[in-house]
Amino acid sequence: RITESSFFFCADSIVMGDAWYPTIIERLGQAERMVFVLSEASARSTFCAFEIGQAMARSCPIGVVSIDDTPPPAIFSTFKLCKSTDYDV
C-alpha cells in the first residue's frame, strides 16, 4: 500500500534552462521505484536506456507500461509488462 508518493517527470519537472543531466541523476538516486512508459520513441531512446540502467544498478523495482504495440527491448525480459489498455484510467 502506498501512503505517500512523489513523481518526477523529466518533461514536467525540469525547468527550461536548468542542468537536466544532474537533476535526472539526482532524482534517479532518490527513487524508490520506477515506472517506465514504453513506446516506439522510448524504446529507441539512448537516454531512456541509460535511466533504466541506472535504476537496475541500484536494484530499484521497475514497472513497464506499454502505450503502443512496440515490442519491448531485450533489457525488459525480466520485467512485468503491462499495456495501458489493461487499466481503466
Short mmCIF file of C-alpha atoms in Angstrom, two decimals:
data_model
loop_
_atom_site.label_atom_id
_atom_site.label_comp_id
_atom_site.label_asym_id
_atom_site.label_seq_id
_atom_site.Cartn_x
_atom_site.Cartn_y
_atom_site.Cartn_z
CA ARG A 1 0.00 0.00 0.00
CA ILE A 2 1.37 3.39 -0.98
CA THR A 3 0.60 6.12 1.52
CA GLU A 4 2.69 8.93 0.08
CA SER A 5 4.17 9.33 -3.36
CA SER A 6 6.01 11.92 -5.33
CA PHE A 7 6.51 11.70 -9.05
CA PHE A 8 9.24 13.02 -11.28
CA PHE A 9 8.54 13.52 -14.96
CA CYS A 10 11.56 14.82 -16.87
CA ALA A 11 9.47 16.90 -19.26
CA ASP A 12 7.42 18.49 -16.48
CA SER A 13 9.87 18.55 -13.56
CA ILE A 14 12.91 20.21 -15.13
CA VAL A 15 12.67 23.92 -15.79
CA MET A 16 13.88 25.03 -19.21
CA GLY A 17 17.49 26.16 -18.91
CA ASP A 18 18.24 24.03 -15.82
CA ALA A 19 21.03 21.47 -15.86
CA TRP A 20 18.88 18.46 -16.80
CA TYR A 21 21.52 15.69 -16.54
CA PRO A 22 22.46 16.24 -12.86
CA THR A 23 18.78 16.64 -12.00
CA ILE A 24 17.88 13.30 -13.59
CA ILE A 25 20.82 11.54 -11.88
CA GLU A 26 19.86 13.03 -8.51
CA ARG A 27 16.18 12.05 -8.84
CA LEU A 28 17.04 8.53 -10.03
CA GLY A 29 19.22 8.18 -6.93
CA GLN A 30 16.27 9.14 -4.73
CA ALA A 31 13.71 6.92 -6.46
CA GLU A 32 12.22 4.01 -4.55
CA ARG A 33 10.70 2.59 -7.74
CA MET A 34 10.47 3.45 -11.42
CA VAL A 35 7.64 3.26 -13.92
CA PHE A 36 8.93 3.20 -17.49
CA VAL A 37 6.49 4.23 -20.22
CA LEU A 38 7.31 2.05 -23.22
CA SER A 39 6.63 3.48 -26.66
CA GLU A 40 8.31 3.41 -30.05
CA ALA A 41 10.23 6.57 -29.14
CA SER A 42 11.26 5.47 -25.64
CA ALA A 43 12.40 2.07 -26.93
CA ARG A 44 14.82 3.86 -29.30
CA SER A 45 16.00 6.44 -26.77
CA THR A 46 19.59 6.26 -25.56
CA PHE A 47 18.70 8.37 -22.54
CA CYS A 48 15.78 6.12 -21.58
CA ALA A 49 18.08 3.08 -21.77
CA PHE A 50 20.57 4.92 -19.55
CA GLU A 51 17.86 5.71 -16.99
CA ILE A 52 16.72 2.08 -16.92
CA GLY A 53 20.35 1.02 -16.44
CA GLN A 54 20.74 3.44 -13.53
CA ALA A 55 17.63 2.05 -11.84
CA MET A 56 18.75 -1.54 -12.44
CA ALA A 57 22.20 -0.81 -10.99
CA ARG A 58 20.51 0.37 -7.79
CA SER A 59 18.17 -2.67 -7.72
CA CYS A 60 15.26 -0.24 -7.94
CA PRO A 61 11.98 -2.00 -8.77
CA ILE A 62 10.89 -1.14 -12.31
CA GLY A 63 7.40 -1.39 -13.77
CA VAL A 64 6.90 -1.09 -17.51
CA VAL A 65 3.70 0.23 -19.07
CA SER A 66 3.34 -0.03 -22.84
CA ILE A 67 1.31 2.69 -24.54
CA ASP A 68 1.51 1.24 -28.04
CA ASP A 69 2.35 -2.08 -29.66
CA THR A 70 6.12 -1.56 -29.66
CA PRO A 71 7.85 -4.80 -28.68
CA PRO A 72 9.91 -4.37 -25.53
CA PRO A 73 13.71 -4.33 -25.87
CA ALA A 74 15.63 -7.35 -24.55
CA ILE A 75 16.58 -5.41 -21.42
CA PHE A 76 12.93 -5.75 -20.31
CA SER A 77 12.91 -9.55 -20.46
CA THR A 78 12.84 -9.82 -16.66
CA PHE A 79 10.16 -7.15 -16.09
CA LYS A 80 6.40 -7.49 -15.96
CA LEU A 81 4.96 -5.61 -18.91
CA CYS A 82 1.52 -4.01 -18.68
CA LYS A 83 -0.36 -2.42 -21.53
CA SER A 84 -2.05 0.90 -20.88
CA THR A 85 -5.29 -0.71 -22.08
CA ASP A 86 -5.11 -3.18 -19.16
CA TYR A 87 -6.37 -0.49 -16.80
CA ASP A 88 -9.23 1.98 -16.67
CA VAL A 89 -7.61 5.34 -16.07
#
